[in-house]
Structure formats: C-alpha cells, structure tokens
mmCIF file of C-alpha atoms in Angstrom:
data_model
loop_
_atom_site.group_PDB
_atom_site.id
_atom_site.type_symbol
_atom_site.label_atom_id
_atom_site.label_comp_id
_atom_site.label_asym_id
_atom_site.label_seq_id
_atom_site.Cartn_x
_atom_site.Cartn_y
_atom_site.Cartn_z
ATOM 1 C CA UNK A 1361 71.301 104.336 -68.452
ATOM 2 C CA UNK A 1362 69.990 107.423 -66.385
ATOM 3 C CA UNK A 1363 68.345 109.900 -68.652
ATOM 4 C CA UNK A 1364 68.204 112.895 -66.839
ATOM 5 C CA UNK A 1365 64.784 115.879 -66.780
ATOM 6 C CA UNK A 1366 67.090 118.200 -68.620
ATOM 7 C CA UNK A 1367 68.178 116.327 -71.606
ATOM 8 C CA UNK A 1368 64.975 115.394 -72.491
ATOM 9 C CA UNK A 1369 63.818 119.079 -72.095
ATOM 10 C CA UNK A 1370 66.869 119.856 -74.248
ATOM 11 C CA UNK A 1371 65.288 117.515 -77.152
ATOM 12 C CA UNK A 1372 61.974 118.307 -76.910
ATOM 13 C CA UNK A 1373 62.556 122.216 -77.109
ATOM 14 C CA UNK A 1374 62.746 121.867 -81.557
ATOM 15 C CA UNK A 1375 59.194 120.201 -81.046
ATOM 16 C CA UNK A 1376 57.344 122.073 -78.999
ATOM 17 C CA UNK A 1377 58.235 125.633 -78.983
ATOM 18 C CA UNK A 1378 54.872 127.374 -78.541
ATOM 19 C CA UNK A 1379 53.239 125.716 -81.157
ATOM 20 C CA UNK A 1380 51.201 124.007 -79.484
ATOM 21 C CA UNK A 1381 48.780 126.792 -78.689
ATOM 22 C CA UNK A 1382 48.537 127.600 -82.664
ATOM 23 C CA UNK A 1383 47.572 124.400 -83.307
ATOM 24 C CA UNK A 1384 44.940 123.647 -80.649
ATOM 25 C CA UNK A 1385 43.228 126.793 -80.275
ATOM 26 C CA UNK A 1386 41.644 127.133 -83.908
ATOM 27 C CA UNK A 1387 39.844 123.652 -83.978
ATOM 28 C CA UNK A 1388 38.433 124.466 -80.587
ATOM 29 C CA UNK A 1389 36.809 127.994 -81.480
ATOM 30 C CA UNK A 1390 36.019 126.350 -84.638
ATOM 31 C CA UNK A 1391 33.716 123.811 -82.428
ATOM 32 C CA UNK A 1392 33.113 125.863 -79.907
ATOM 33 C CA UNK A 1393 31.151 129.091 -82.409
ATOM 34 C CA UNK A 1394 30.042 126.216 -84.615
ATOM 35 C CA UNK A 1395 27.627 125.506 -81.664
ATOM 36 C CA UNK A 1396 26.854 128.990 -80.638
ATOM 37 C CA UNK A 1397 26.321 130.123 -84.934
ATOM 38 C CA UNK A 1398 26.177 128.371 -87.616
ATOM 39 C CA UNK A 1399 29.226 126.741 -90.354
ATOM 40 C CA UNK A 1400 29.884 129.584 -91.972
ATOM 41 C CA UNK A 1401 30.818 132.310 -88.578
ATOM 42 C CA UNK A 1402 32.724 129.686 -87.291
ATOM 43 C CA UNK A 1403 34.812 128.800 -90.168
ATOM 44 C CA UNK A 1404 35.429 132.407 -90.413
ATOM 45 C CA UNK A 1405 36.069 132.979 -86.917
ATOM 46 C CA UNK A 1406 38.683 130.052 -86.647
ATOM 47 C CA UNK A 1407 40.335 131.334 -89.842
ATOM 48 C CA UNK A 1408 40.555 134.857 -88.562
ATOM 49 C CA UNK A 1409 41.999 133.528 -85.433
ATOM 50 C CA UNK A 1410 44.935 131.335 -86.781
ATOM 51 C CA UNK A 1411 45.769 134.856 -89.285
ATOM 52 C CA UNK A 1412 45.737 136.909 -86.098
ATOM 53 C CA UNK A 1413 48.055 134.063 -84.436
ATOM 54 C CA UNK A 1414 50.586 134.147 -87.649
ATOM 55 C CA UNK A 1415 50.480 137.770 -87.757
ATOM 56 C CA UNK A 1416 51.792 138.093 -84.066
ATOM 57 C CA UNK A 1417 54.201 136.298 -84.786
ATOM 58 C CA UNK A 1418 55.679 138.156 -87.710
ATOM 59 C CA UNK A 1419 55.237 141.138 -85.999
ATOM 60 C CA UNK A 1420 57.332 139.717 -82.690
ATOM 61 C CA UNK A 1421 60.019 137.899 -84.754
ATOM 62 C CA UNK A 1422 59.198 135.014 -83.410
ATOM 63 C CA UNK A 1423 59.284 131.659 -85.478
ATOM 64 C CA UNK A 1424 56.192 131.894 -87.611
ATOM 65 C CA UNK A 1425 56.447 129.286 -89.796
ATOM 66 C CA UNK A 1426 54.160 126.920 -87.673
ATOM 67 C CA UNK A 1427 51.827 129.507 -87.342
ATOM 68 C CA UNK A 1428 51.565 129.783 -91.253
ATOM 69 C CA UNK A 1429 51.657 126.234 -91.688
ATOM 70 C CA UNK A 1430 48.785 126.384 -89.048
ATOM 71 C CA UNK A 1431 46.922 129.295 -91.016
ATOM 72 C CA UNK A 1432 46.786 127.161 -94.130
ATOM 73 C CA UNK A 1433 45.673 123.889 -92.509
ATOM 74 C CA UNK A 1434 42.995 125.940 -90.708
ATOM 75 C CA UNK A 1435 42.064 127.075 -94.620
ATOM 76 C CA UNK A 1436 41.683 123.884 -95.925
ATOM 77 C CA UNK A 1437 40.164 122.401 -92.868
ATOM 78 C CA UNK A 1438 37.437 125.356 -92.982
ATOM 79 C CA UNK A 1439 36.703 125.158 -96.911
ATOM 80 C CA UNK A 1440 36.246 121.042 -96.242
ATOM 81 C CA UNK A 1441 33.702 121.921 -93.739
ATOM 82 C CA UNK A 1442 32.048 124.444 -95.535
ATOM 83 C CA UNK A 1443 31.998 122.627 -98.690
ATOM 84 C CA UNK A 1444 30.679 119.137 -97.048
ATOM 85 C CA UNK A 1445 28.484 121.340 -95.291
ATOM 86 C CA UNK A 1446 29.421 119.240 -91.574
ATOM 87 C CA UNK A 1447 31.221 120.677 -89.018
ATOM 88 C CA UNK A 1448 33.215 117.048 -88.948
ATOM 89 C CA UNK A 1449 34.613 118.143 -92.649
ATOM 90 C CA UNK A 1450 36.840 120.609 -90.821
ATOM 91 C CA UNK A 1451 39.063 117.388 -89.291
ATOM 92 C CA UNK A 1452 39.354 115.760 -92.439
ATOM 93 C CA UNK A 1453 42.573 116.956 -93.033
ATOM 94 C CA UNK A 1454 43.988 115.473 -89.865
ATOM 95 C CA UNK A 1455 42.216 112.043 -90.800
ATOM 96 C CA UNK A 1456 43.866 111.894 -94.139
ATOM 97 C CA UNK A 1457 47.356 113.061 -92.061
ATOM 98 C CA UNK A 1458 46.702 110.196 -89.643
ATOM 99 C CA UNK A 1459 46.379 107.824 -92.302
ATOM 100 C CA UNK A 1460 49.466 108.685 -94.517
ATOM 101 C CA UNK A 1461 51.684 108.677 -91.452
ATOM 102 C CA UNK A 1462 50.250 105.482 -90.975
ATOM 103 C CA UNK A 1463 50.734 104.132 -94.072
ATOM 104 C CA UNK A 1464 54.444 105.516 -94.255
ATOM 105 C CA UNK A 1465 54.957 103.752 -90.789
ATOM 106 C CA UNK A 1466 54.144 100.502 -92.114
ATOM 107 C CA UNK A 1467 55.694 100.465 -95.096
ATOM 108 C CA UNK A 1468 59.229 101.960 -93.741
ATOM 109 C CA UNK A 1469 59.136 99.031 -91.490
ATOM 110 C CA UNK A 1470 58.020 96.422 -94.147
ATOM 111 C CA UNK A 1471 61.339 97.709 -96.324
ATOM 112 C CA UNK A 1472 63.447 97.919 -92.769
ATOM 113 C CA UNK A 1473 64.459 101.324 -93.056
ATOM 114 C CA UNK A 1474 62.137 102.662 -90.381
ATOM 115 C CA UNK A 1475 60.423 106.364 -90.010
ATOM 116 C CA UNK A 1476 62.011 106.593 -87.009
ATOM 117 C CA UNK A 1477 65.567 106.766 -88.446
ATOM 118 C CA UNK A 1478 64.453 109.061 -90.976
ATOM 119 C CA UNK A 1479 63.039 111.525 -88.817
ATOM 120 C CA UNK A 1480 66.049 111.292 -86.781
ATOM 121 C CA UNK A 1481 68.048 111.771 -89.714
ATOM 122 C CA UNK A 1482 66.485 114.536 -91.235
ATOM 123 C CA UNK A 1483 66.135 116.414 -87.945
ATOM 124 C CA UNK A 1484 69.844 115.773 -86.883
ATOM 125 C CA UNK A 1485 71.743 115.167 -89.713
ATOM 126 C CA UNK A 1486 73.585 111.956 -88.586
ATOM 127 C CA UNK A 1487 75.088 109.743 -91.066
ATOM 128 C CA UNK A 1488 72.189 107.259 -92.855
ATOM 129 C CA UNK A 1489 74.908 104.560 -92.749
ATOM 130 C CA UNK A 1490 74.998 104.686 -88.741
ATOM 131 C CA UNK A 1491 71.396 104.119 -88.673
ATOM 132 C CA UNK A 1492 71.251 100.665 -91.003
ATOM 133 C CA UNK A 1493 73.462 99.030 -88.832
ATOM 134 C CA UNK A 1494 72.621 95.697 -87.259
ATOM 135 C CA UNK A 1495 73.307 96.883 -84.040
ATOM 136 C CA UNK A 1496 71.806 100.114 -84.354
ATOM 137 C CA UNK A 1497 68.811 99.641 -86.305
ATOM 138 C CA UNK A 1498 66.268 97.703 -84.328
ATOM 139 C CA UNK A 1499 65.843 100.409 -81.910
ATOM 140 C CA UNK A 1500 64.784 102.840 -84.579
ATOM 141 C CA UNK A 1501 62.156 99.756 -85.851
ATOM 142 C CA UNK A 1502 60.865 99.417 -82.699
ATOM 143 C CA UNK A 1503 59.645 102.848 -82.104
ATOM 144 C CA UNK A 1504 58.413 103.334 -85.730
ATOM 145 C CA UNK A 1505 56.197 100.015 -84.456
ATOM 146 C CA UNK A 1506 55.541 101.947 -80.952
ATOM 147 C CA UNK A 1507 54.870 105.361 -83.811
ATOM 148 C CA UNK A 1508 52.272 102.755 -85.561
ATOM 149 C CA UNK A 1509 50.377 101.800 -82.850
ATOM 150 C CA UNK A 1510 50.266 105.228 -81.765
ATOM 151 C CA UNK A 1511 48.392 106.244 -85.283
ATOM 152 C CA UNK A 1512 46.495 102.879 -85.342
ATOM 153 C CA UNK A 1513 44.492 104.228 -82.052
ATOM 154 C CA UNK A 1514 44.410 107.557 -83.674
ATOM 155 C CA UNK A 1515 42.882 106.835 -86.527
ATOM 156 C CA UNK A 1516 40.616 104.861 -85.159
ATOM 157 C CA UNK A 1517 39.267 107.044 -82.764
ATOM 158 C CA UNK A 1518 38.993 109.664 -85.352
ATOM 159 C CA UNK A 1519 36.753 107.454 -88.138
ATOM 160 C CA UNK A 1520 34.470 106.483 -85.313
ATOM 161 C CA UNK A 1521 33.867 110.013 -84.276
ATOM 162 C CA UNK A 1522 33.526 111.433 -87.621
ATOM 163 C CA UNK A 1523 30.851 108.908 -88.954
ATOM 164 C CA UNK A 1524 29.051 109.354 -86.008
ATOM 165 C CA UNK A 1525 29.427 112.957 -86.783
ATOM 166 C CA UNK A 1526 30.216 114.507 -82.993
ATOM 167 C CA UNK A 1527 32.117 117.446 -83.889
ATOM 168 C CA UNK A 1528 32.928 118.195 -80.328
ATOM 169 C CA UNK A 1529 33.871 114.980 -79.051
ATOM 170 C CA UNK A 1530 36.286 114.879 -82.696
ATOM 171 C CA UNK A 1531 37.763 117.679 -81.755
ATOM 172 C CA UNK A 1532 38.762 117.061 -78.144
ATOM 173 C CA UNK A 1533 39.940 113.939 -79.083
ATOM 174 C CA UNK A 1534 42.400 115.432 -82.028
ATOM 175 C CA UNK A 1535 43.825 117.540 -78.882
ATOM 176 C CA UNK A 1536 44.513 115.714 -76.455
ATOM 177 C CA UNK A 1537 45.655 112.646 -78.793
ATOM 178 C CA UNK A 1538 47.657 115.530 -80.656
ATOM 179 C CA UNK A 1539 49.790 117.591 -78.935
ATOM 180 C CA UNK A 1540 49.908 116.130 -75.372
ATOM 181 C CA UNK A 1541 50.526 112.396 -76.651
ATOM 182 C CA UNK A 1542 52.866 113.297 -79.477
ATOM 183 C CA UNK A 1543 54.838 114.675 -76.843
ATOM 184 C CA UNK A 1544 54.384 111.602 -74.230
ATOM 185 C CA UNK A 1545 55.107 109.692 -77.045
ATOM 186 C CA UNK A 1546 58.556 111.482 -78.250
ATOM 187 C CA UNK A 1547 59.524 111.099 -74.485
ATOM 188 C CA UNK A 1548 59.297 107.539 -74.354
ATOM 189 C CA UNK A 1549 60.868 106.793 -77.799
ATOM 190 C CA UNK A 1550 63.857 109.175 -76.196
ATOM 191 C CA UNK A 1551 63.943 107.367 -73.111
ATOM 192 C CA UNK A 1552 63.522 103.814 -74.637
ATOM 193 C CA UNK A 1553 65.792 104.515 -77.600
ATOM 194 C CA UNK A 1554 68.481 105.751 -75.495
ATOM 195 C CA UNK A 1555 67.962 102.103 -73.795
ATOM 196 C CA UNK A 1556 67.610 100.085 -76.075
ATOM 197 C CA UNK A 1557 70.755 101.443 -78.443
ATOM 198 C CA UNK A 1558 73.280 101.073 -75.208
ATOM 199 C CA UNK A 1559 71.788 97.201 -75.358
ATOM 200 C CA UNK A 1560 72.695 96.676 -78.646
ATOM 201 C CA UNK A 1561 75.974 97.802 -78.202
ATOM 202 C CA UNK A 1562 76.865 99.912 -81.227
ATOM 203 C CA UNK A 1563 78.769 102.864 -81.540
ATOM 204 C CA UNK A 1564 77.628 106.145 -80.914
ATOM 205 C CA UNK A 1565 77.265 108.602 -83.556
ATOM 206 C CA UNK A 1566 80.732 110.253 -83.074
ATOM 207 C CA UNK A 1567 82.386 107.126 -82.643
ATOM 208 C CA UNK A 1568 81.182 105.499 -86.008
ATOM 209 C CA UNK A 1569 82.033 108.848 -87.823
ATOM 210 C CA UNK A 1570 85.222 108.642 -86.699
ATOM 211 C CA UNK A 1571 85.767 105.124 -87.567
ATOM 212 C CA UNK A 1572 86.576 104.034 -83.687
ATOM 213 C CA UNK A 1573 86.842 100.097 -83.360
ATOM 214 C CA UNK A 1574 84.975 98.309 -80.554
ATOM 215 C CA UNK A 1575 84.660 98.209 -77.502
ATOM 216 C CA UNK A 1576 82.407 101.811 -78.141
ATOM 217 C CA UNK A 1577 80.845 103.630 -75.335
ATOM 218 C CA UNK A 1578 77.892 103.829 -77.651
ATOM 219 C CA UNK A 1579 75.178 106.539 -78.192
ATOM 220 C CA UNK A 1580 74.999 108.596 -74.846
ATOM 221 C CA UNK A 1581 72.672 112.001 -75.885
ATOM 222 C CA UNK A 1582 70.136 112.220 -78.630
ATOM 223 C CA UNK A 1583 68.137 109.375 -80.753
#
C-alpha cells in the first residue's frame, strides 16, 4: 500500500508540534551549567528556563500545556538532583517513565489488548470493539512488541549511564533516544501498521462502524 510524505506529516503534526524544543532544551542547560557551576545554578537555571518557555507560550496563545507539563517535570527532575546531590538525579524521572511504559507494554501484550490500540484509541476515538478483532488486532500487538523493544534499549542505556554517573553522556542519550526516535519510531508503526492491517484483511474503521459485510477495502488512513 503506498503511504504517501503527506499523510504521515498529517499524523505526526498532534505529536510533535513544537514540543520538542521544550522538552530538550532544559536537560541540556541543566548539563551544560552543571559543568560550568555547581548543582544548585544549574537546577535553577534549567527551571527558570522551562518557566520562561511556558510563559511564552501563554503569552502567544499558543498550546502551552506541554510546556507546563515540561515546567513541572523540569521541577521534579531538579529537586531529585538537588536532593541526591548528583547531577544524574535530574533523569530519574525519565528512568522511572521508561520503566512504567515498559512495564505497561508487557503486560498489555501478556493480557492481548496491546498499548498500541489503546493509544490509538484514546488519541482517535475509534470504536474498542474494531481494535479486538482477530483480523485487526495483531497489528496493534506487533508494534506494542516493536514499542517494547524500543524501551528495552532505552532503559538500558539509561541504567548504565546513570550508575556510571556521566551526566552528559545521560543526557544526550535521553535526546536523541527521545524525541528524534519516538518520532522514527511512530513513523514506522504508521507505515507498518498501515501494512500489516491491509494483510489481515479487516475492515476499516468506517466500514466496521457501519456494519459493511466483506469483501472490505479495509483501513486506508490512520492506525
């Protein structure tokens, strides 16, 4: 099935949105003054920058609500650090987050009702009926699996960074295997979804809604 640049634009527009630069940049001036200072300037400086970041976007009516949630992970991260007295206490909050997402991973696919379907569901509103069908619900499995993996390696990287306590190295690795793979990542579950549902040979969304009998022309836009 040919996918084309657009739609997958079209679908990752919700996700990314400009938040990627509020959730990057406070970490990395976190690290960055932590080097140049001491704990306590940089966990004010990376605070003061992810208010500053909220604030602008209240002021421009823009969506703030990532830049909030941003502003209060950036709190807890920075009262981790200063309490543990470690710069690596500031990305224990996205160790823990790693780890339930994880956990959730596995055990949505141990009960067969995978994350994948879930998120799909909650971010699209589609029927939860449509997505426990026989011929509908492996695809969603196998990207939850693809989702585990994807965490698995995360984690990983993060627990060997943090007890080996390189700050710097920690948080370069929670960027680039944040942002920029979450989104490689939603790409290819788009792509391969998109695939894999057409193989199965289920109805699409509208189709099962409406209560159309087979042949279906199945799922053509959106997983």
């Amino acid at each position: 099935m040919a996918i084309n640049s657009q739609e997958i634009i079209d679908e990752l527009k919700s996700v990314i949105s400009g938040r990627t630069f509020d959730a990057v940049l406070p970490p990395l001036v976190f690290v960055f003054t932590n080097n140049l200072f001491n704990l306590n300037i940089a966990a004010i400086i990376a605070l003061s920058l992810a208010a500053i970041l909220a604030i602008r976007r209240f002021i421009k009516g823009e969506n703030w609500f990532y830049a909030l949630g941003g502003l209060l992970g950036t709190g807890l991260a920075a009262g981790l650090a200063l309490i543990s007295r470690t710069a690596t206490g500031y990305f224990i909050p996205g160790i823990i987050t790693s780890i339930l997402i994880l956990i959730i991973a596995l055990i949505s696919l141990i009960l067969k009702k995978p994350l994948a379907a879930w998120a799909s569901h909650l971010t699209r509103g589609w029927p939860l009926e449509w997505f426990w069908r026989d011929d509908i619900k492996p695809a969603y499995q196998e990207v939850t699996i693809f989702w585990a993996v994807l965490f698995a390696v995360r984690l990983t990287v993060q627990l060997i960074l943090f007890r080996a306590g390189d700050a710097t190295r920690l948080a370069w690795a929670n960027t680039i295997l944040g942002w920029p793979v979450t989104i490689s990542v939603l790409i290819l579950s788009y792509i391969y979804g998109i695939w894999r549902l057409k193989k199965l040979g289920g109805p699409g969304v509208d189709e099962f809604r409406e209560g159309k009998e087979p042949p279906w022309e199945g799922q053509k836009k959106g997983f």
